[in-house]
Coordinates of C-alpha atoms in Angstrom, one line a residue:
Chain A
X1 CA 62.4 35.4 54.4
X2 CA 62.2 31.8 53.4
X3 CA 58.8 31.4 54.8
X4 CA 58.1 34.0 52.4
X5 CA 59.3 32.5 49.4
X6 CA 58.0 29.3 50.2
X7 CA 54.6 31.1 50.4
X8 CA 54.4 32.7 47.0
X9 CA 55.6 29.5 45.4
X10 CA 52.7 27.9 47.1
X11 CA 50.5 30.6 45.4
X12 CA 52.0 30.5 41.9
X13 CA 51.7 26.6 41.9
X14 CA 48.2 27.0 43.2
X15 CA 47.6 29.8 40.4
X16 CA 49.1 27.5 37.6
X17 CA 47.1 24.4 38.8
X18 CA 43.8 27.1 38.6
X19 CA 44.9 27.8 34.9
X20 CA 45.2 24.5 33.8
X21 CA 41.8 23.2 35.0
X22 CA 40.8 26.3 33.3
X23 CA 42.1 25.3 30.3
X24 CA 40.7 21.3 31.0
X25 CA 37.6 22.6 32.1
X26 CA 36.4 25.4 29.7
X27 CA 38.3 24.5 26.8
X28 CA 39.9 21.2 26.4
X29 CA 36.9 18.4 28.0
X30 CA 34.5 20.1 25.2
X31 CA 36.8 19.7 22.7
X32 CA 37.5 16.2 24.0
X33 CA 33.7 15.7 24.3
X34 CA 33.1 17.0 20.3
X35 CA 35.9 15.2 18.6
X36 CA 34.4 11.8 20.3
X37 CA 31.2 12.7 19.0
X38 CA 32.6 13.7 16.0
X39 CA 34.3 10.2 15.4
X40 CA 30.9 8.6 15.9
X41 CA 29.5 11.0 13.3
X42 CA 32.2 9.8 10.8
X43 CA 31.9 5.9 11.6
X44 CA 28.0 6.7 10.9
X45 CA 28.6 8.1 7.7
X46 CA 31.2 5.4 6.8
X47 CA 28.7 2.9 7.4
X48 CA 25.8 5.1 5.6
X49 CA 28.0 4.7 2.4
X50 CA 29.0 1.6 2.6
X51 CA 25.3 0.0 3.4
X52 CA 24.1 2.1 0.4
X53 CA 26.8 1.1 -1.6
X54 CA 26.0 -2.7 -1.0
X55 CA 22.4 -2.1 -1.4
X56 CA 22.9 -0.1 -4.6
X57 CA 24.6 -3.3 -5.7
X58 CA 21.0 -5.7 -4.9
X59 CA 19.1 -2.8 -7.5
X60 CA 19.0 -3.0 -11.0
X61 CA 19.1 0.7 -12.3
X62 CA 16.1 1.6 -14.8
X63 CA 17.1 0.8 -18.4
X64 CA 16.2 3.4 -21.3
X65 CA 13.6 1.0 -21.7
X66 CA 12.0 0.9 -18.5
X67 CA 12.1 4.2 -18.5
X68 CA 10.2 4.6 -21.3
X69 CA 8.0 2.1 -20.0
X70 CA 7.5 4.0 -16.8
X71 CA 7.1 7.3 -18.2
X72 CA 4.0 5.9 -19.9
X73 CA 2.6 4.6 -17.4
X74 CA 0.4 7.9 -16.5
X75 CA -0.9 8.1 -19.8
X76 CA -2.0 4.9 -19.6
X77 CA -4.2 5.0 -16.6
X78 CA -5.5 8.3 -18.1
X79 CA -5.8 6.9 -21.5
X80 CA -8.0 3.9 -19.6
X81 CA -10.0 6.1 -17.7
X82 CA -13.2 7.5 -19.3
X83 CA -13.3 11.0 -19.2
X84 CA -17.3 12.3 -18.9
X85 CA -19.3 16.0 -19.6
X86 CA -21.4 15.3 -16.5
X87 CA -21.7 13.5 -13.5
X88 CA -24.9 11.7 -15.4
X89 CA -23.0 11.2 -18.5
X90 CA -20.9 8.7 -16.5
X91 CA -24.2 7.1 -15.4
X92 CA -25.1 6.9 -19.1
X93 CA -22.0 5.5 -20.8
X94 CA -22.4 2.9 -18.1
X95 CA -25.9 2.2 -18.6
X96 CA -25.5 2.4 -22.6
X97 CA -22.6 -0.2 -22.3
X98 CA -24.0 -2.5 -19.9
X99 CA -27.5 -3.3 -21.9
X100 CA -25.5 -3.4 -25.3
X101 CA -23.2 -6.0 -23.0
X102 CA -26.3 -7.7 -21.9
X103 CA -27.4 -8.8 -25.7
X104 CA -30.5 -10.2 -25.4
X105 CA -31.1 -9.6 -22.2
X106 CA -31.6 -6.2 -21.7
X107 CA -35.4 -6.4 -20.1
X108 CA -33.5 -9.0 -17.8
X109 CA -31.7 -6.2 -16.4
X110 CA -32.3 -3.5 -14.0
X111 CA -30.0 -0.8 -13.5
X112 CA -30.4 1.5 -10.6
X113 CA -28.4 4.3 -9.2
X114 CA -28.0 5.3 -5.3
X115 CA -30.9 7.6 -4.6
X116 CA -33.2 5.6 -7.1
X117 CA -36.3 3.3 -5.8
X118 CA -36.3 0.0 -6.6
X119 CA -39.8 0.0 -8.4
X120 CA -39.0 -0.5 -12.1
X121 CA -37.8 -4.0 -13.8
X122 CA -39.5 -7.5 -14.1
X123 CA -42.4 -8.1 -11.9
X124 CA -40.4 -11.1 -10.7
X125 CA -37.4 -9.9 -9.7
X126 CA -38.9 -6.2 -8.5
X127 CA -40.3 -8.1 -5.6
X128 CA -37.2 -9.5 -4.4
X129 CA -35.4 -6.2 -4.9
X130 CA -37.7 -4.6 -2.1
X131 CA -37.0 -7.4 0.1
X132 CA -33.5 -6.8 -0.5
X133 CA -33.5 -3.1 -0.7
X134 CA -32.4 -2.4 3.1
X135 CA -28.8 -4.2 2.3
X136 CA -28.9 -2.8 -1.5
X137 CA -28.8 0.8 0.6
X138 CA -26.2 -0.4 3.0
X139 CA -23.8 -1.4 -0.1
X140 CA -24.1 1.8 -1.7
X141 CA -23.0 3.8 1.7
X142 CA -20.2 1.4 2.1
X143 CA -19.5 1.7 -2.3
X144 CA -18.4 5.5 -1.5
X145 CA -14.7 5.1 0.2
X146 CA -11.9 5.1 -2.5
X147 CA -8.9 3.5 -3.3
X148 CA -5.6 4.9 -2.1
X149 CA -4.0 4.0 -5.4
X150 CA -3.9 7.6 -6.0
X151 CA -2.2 10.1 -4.0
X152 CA -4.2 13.0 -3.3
X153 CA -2.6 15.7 -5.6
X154 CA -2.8 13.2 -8.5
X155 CA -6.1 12.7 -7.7
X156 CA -7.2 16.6 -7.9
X157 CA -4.8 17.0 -10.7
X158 CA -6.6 14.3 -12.8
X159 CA -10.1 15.4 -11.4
X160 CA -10.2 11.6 -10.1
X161 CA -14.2 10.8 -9.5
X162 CA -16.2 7.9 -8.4
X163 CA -19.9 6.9 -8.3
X164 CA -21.3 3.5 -7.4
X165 CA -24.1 2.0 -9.5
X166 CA -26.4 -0.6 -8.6
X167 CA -27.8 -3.7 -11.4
X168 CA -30.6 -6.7 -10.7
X169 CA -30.6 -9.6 -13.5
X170 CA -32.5 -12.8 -13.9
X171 CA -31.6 -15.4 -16.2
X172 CA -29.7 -18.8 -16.2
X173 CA -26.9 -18.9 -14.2
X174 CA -24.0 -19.7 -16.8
X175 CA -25.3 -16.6 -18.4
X176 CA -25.3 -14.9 -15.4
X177 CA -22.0 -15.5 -14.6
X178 CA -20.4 -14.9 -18.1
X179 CA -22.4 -11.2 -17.7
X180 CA -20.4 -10.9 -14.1
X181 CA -17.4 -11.6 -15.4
X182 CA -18.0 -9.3 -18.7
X183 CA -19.2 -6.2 -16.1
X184 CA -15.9 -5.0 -16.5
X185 CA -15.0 -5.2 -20.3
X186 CA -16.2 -1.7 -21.2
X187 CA -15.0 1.5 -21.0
X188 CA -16.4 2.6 -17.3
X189 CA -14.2 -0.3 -15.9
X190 CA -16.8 -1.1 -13.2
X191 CA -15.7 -3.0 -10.2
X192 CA -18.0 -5.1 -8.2
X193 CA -18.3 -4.0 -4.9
X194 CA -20.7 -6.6 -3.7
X195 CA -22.3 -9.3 -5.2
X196 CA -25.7 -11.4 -4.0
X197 CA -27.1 -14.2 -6.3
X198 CA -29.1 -16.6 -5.4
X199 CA -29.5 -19.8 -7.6
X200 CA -33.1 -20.5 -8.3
X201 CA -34.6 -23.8 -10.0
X202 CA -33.9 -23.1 -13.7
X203 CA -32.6 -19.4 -13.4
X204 CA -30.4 -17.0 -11.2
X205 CA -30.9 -13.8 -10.0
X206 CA -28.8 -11.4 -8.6
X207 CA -27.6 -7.9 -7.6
X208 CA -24.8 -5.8 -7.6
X209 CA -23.3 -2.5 -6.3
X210 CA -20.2 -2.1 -8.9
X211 CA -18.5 1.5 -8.6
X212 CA -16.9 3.2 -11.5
X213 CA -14.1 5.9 -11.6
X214 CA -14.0 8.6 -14.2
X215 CA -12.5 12.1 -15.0
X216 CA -14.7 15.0 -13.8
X217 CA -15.3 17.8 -16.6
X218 CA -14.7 20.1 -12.9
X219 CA -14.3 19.9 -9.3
X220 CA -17.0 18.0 -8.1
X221 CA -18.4 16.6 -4.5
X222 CA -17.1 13.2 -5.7
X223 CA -13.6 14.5 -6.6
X224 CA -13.4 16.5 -3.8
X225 CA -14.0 13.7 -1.9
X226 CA -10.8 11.4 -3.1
X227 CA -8.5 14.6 -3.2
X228 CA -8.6 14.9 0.5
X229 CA -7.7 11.6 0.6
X230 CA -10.8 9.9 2.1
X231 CA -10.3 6.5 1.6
X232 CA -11.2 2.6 2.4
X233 CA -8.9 0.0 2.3
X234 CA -5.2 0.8 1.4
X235 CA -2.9 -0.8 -1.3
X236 CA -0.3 -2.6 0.4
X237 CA 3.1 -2.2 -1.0
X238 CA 6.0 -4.1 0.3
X239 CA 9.1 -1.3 0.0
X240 CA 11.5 -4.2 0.8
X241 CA 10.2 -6.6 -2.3
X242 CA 12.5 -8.1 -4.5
X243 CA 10.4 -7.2 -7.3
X244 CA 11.6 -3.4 -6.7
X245 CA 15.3 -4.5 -7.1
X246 CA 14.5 -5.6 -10.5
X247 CA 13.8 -4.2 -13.7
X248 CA 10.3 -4.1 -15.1
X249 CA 10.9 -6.1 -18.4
X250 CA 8.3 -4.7 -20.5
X251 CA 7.6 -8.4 -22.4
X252 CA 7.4 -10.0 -18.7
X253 CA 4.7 -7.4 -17.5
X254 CA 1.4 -8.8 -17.1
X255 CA -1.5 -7.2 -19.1
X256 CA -4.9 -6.4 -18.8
X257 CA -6.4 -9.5 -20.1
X258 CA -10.3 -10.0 -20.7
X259 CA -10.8 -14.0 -20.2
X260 CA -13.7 -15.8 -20.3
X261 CA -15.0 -18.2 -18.3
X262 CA -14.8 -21.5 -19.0
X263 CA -17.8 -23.3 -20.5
X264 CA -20.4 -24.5 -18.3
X265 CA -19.5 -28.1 -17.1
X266 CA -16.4 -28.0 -17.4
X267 CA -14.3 -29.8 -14.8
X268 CA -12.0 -27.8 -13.0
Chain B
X1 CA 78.4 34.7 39.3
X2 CA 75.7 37.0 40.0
X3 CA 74.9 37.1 36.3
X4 CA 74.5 33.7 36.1
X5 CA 72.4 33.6 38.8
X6 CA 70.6 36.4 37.5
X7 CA 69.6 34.5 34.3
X8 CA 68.6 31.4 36.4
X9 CA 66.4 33.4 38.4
X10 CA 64.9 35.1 34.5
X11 CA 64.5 31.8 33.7
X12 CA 62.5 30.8 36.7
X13 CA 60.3 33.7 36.3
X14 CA 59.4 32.7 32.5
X15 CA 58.0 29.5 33.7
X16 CA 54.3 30.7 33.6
X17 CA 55.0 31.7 30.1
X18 CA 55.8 28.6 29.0
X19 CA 53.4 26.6 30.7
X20 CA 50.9 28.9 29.2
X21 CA 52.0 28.1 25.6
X22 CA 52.0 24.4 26.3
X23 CA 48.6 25.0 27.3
X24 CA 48.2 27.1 24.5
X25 CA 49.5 24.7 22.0
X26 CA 47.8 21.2 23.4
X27 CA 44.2 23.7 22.5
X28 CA 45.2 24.5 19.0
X29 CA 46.0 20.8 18.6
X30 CA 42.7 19.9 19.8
X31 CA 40.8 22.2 17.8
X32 CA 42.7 21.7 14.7
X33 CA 41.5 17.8 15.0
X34 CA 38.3 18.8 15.7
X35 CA 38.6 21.0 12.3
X36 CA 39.5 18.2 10.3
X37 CA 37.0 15.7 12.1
X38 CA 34.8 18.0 10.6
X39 CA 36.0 18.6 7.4
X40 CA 36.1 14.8 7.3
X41 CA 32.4 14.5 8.0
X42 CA 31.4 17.6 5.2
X43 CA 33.6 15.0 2.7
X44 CA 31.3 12.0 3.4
X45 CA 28.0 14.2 3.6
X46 CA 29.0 15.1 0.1
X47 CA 30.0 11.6 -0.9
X48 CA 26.5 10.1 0.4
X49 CA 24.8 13.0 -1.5
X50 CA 26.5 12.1 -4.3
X51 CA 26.0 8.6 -4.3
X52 CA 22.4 9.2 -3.6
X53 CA 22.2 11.5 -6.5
X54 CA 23.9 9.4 -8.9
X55 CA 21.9 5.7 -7.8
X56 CA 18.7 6.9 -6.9
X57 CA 17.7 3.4 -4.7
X58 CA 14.4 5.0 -2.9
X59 CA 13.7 6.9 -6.1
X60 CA 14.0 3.8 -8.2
X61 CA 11.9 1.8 -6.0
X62 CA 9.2 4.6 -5.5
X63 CA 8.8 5.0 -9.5
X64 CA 8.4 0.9 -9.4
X65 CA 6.4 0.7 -6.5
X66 CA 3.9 3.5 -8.4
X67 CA 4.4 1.4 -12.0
X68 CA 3.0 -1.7 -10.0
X69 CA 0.1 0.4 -8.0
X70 CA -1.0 1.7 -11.4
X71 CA -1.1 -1.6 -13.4
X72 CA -2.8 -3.4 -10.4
X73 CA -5.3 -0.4 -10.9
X74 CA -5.5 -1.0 -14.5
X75 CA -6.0 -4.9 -13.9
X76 CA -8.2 -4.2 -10.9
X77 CA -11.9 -4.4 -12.2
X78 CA -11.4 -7.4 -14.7
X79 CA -9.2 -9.3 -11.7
X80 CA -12.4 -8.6 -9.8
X81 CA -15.0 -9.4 -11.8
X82 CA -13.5 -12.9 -13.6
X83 CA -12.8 -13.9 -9.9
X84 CA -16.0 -13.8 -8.4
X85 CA -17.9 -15.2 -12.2
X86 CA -15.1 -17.8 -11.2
X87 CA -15.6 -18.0 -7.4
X88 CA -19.5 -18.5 -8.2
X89 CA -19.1 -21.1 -10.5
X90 CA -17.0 -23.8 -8.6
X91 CA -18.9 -23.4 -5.3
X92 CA -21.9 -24.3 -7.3
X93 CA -20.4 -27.1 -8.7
X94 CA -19.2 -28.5 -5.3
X95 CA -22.7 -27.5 -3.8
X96 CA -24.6 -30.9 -4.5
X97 CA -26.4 -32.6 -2.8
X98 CA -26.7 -29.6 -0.4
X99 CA -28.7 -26.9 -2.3
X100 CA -27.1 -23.6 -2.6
X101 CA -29.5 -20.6 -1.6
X102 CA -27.3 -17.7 -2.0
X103 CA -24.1 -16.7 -2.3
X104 CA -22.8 -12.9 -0.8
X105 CA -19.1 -11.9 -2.5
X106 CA -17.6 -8.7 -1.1
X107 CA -14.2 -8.1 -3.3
X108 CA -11.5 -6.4 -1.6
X109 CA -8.5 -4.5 -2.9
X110 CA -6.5 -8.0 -2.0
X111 CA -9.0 -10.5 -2.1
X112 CA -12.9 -11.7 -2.2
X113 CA -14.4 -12.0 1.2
X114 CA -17.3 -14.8 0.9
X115 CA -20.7 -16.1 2.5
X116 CA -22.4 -19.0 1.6
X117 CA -25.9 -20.2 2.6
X118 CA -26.7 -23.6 1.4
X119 CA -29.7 -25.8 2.9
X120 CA -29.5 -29.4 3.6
X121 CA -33.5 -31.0 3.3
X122 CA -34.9 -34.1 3.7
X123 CA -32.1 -35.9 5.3
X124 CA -31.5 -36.3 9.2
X125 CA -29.6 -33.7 11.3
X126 CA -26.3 -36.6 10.8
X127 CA -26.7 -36.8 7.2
X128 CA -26.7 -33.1 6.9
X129 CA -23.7 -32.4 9.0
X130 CA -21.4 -35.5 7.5
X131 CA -22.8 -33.9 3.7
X132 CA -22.1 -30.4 5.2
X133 CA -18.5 -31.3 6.1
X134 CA -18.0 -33.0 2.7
X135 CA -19.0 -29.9 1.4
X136 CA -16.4 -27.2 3.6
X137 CA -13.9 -29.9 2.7
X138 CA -14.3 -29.4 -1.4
X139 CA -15.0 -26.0 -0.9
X140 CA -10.9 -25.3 0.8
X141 CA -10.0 -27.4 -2.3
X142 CA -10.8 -24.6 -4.5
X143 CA -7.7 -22.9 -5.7
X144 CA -8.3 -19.9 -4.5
X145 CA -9.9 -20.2 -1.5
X146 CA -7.7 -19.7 1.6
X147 CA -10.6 -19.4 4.2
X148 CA -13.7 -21.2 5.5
X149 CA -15.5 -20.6 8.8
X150 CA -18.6 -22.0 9.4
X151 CA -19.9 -19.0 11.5
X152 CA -22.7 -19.3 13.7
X153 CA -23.7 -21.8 16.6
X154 CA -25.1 -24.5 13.7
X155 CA -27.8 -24.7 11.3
X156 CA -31.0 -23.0 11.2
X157 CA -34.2 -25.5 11.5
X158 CA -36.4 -24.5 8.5
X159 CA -39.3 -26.6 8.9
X160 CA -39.8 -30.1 7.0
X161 CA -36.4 -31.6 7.7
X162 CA -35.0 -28.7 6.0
X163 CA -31.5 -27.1 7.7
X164 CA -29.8 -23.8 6.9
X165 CA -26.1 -23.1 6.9
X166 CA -23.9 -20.5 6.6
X167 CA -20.6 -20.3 5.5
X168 CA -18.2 -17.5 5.6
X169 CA -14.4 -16.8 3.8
X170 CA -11.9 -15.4 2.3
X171 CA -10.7 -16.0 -1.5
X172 CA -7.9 -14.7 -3.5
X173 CA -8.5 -12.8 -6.5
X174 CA -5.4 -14.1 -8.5
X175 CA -5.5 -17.7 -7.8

């Protein structure tokens, strides 16, 4: 009788012990297992806040004014950026603005596009363009990659284009120079994309591949071409600069400034 | 007496109930932390979002970083074009006495990359190379220069005395 009894306590403790590692095993060492991971969660959010907090502290919020100032920003770049019927007509306003630039000495100067030859111009400097004219055609392939100032959707958006154009002058260098540094004045914004001059005994000559962006009337090859984001050498932009904390005073922002050279001789 | 031991035995018998509701009850206690834990998170979720909302910080910097891109854009083609009229002008005033034959400028979106070829004549090969580093050492003077390499194994023999060198570097466009 008592062996009995003994036995079915044996089995109840053994059934109670099987119900509470049920319990541990299916139900509580999860639970257990989540609320930990749940702490860590909170502590992560805890510090989330308070790192943006404190970083939120480091930035200057925009000003009404520096909205305004940055709202206008896009209409400024497509204010500045000529906006052609054709791809030629960009060819021509460039042409057009570059001889009326060159005052004087427009039969000095030889403008040239990619596919062109190089068999117009003065006799002198015609000669040395055909000597030249295997790294004039290398420049031009290298002209084509485009800035990534632009995302791509702002680029297709705008109809973003660019075509590189290629000009040979020779005349006396300090008028040479003051023409290089004036390439730029005019409405088709040329950049210089390479440069060769050589100094000669009372003169200078020199070419250049400058390349010029402008608004398509449509979707051209060119536009095409910066849309998919094709693209050269990269704008680097520090995301961790101070200068992003601050606010863009619109008095303290530098401007597109046309400056001269100084005169020749002068000491520097 | 028997009653008595009746209830003990009653007793006895509920044990399994009890423990079961302790069981029970350390659960519910469990879960109802875990329900707050995660009520707690949902809070600061919507706290972050809120702060993020109201103090834009990537935002801000985004529409700065885009304000800078396009000015430097704006500035780009005069930037480029003063600075190598510029970049021109003082090498050939440091040139003398070595003559300067060419000069290749290549502007980047950061800075000018140069190369130089200026001839040394009439002098002996010492001469040349003491005038030459007289030379490399006025040209790092310039402002904006931040890079000269005189590339090659040395100067080119060009007949007559004359000697042939080429030098290579970098320039900033913003001195």
């Amino acid at each position: 009788m008592k062996t009995g009894t003994l036995g079915r306590s044996l089995l109840l403790a053994l059934a109670a012990l099987c119900v509470v590692a049920a319990f541990v095993v299916l139900d509580w060492y999860p639970t257990v297992k989540n609320l930990g991971r749940l702490r860590r969660e909170r502590s992560d959010w805890d510090r989330k806040i308070k790192d943006y907090g404190a970083m939120a502290g480091s930035l200057e919020f925009p000003s009404a004014a520096e909205n305004a100032l940055l709202a206008q920003m896009d209409s400024q770049v497509l204010q500045a950026l000529p906006r052609v019927d054709s791809e030629n007509a960009w060819f021509g306003l460039a042409r057009a603005e570059l001889l009326e630039g060159a005052k004087g000495l427009a039969d000095a100067v030889m403008l040239f596009r990619q596919d062109e030859a190089l068999d117009s111009g003065p006799p002198g400097l015609r000669g040395w363009l055909t000597l030249q004219e295997p790294s004039i055609r290398q420049v031009f392939r290298a002209a084509d990659p485009l800035y990534g100032v632009f995302p791509p959707h702002l680029a297709t958006e705008w109809r973003l284009a660019s075509q590189p154009l290629g000009l040979a002058l020779q005349i006396p260098l300090p008028e040479l120079l003051n023409f290089i540094n004036r390439i730029s004045w005019g409405v088709a914004r040329l950049e210089i994309v390479h440069l060769r001059l050589e100094p000669l005994e009372r003169i200078a000559r020199a070419w250049l591949v400058c390349r010029g962006v402008y608004r398509a009337p449509g979707p051209s090859a060119r536009s095409e071409e910066w849309a998919r984001g094709k693209g050269g050498e990269e704008l680097l932009i520090d995301p961790d600069s101070p200068l992003l904390l601050q606010r863009i005073d619109p008095l303290l922002a530098p401007g597109v400034e046309k400056k001269e050279l100084p005169p020749a001789g002068t000491p520097w | 007496m028997d009653e008595a031991n009746e209830r003990l035995g009653r007793r006895r018998r509920r044990w399994p109930f009890y423990l079961l509701l302790t069981l029970a009850a350390v659960s519910l206690l469990l879960h109802a932390t875990k329900y707050l834990r995660g009520k707690e998170i949902a809070e600061r979720q919507r706290q972050y979002s809120e702060l993020v909302r109201t103090r834009p910080i990537a935002a801000t910097k985004a529409r700065r970083a885009r304000f800078y891109q396009r000015h430097f854009f704006l500035a780009f083609p005069m930037a480029v074009s003063y600075a190598t009229a510029d970049f021109v002008r003082r090498v050939e005033a440091v040139a003398p006495p070595l003559r300067l034959l060419a000069v290749q400028v290549d502007p980047g979106l950061h800075d000018l990359g140069f190369e130089l070829t200026v001839e040394a004549a009439g002098i002996g090969p010492r001469t040349a190379r003491r005038q030459l580093a007289v030379f490399l050492e006025r040209l790092r003077a310039v402002p904006s220069v931040t890079l000269v390499d005189l590339s090659g194994l040395g100067p080119t023999a060009r007949g007559r005395g004359a000697r042939v060198f080429t030098v290579k570097g970098r320039a900033e466009l913003q001195p």
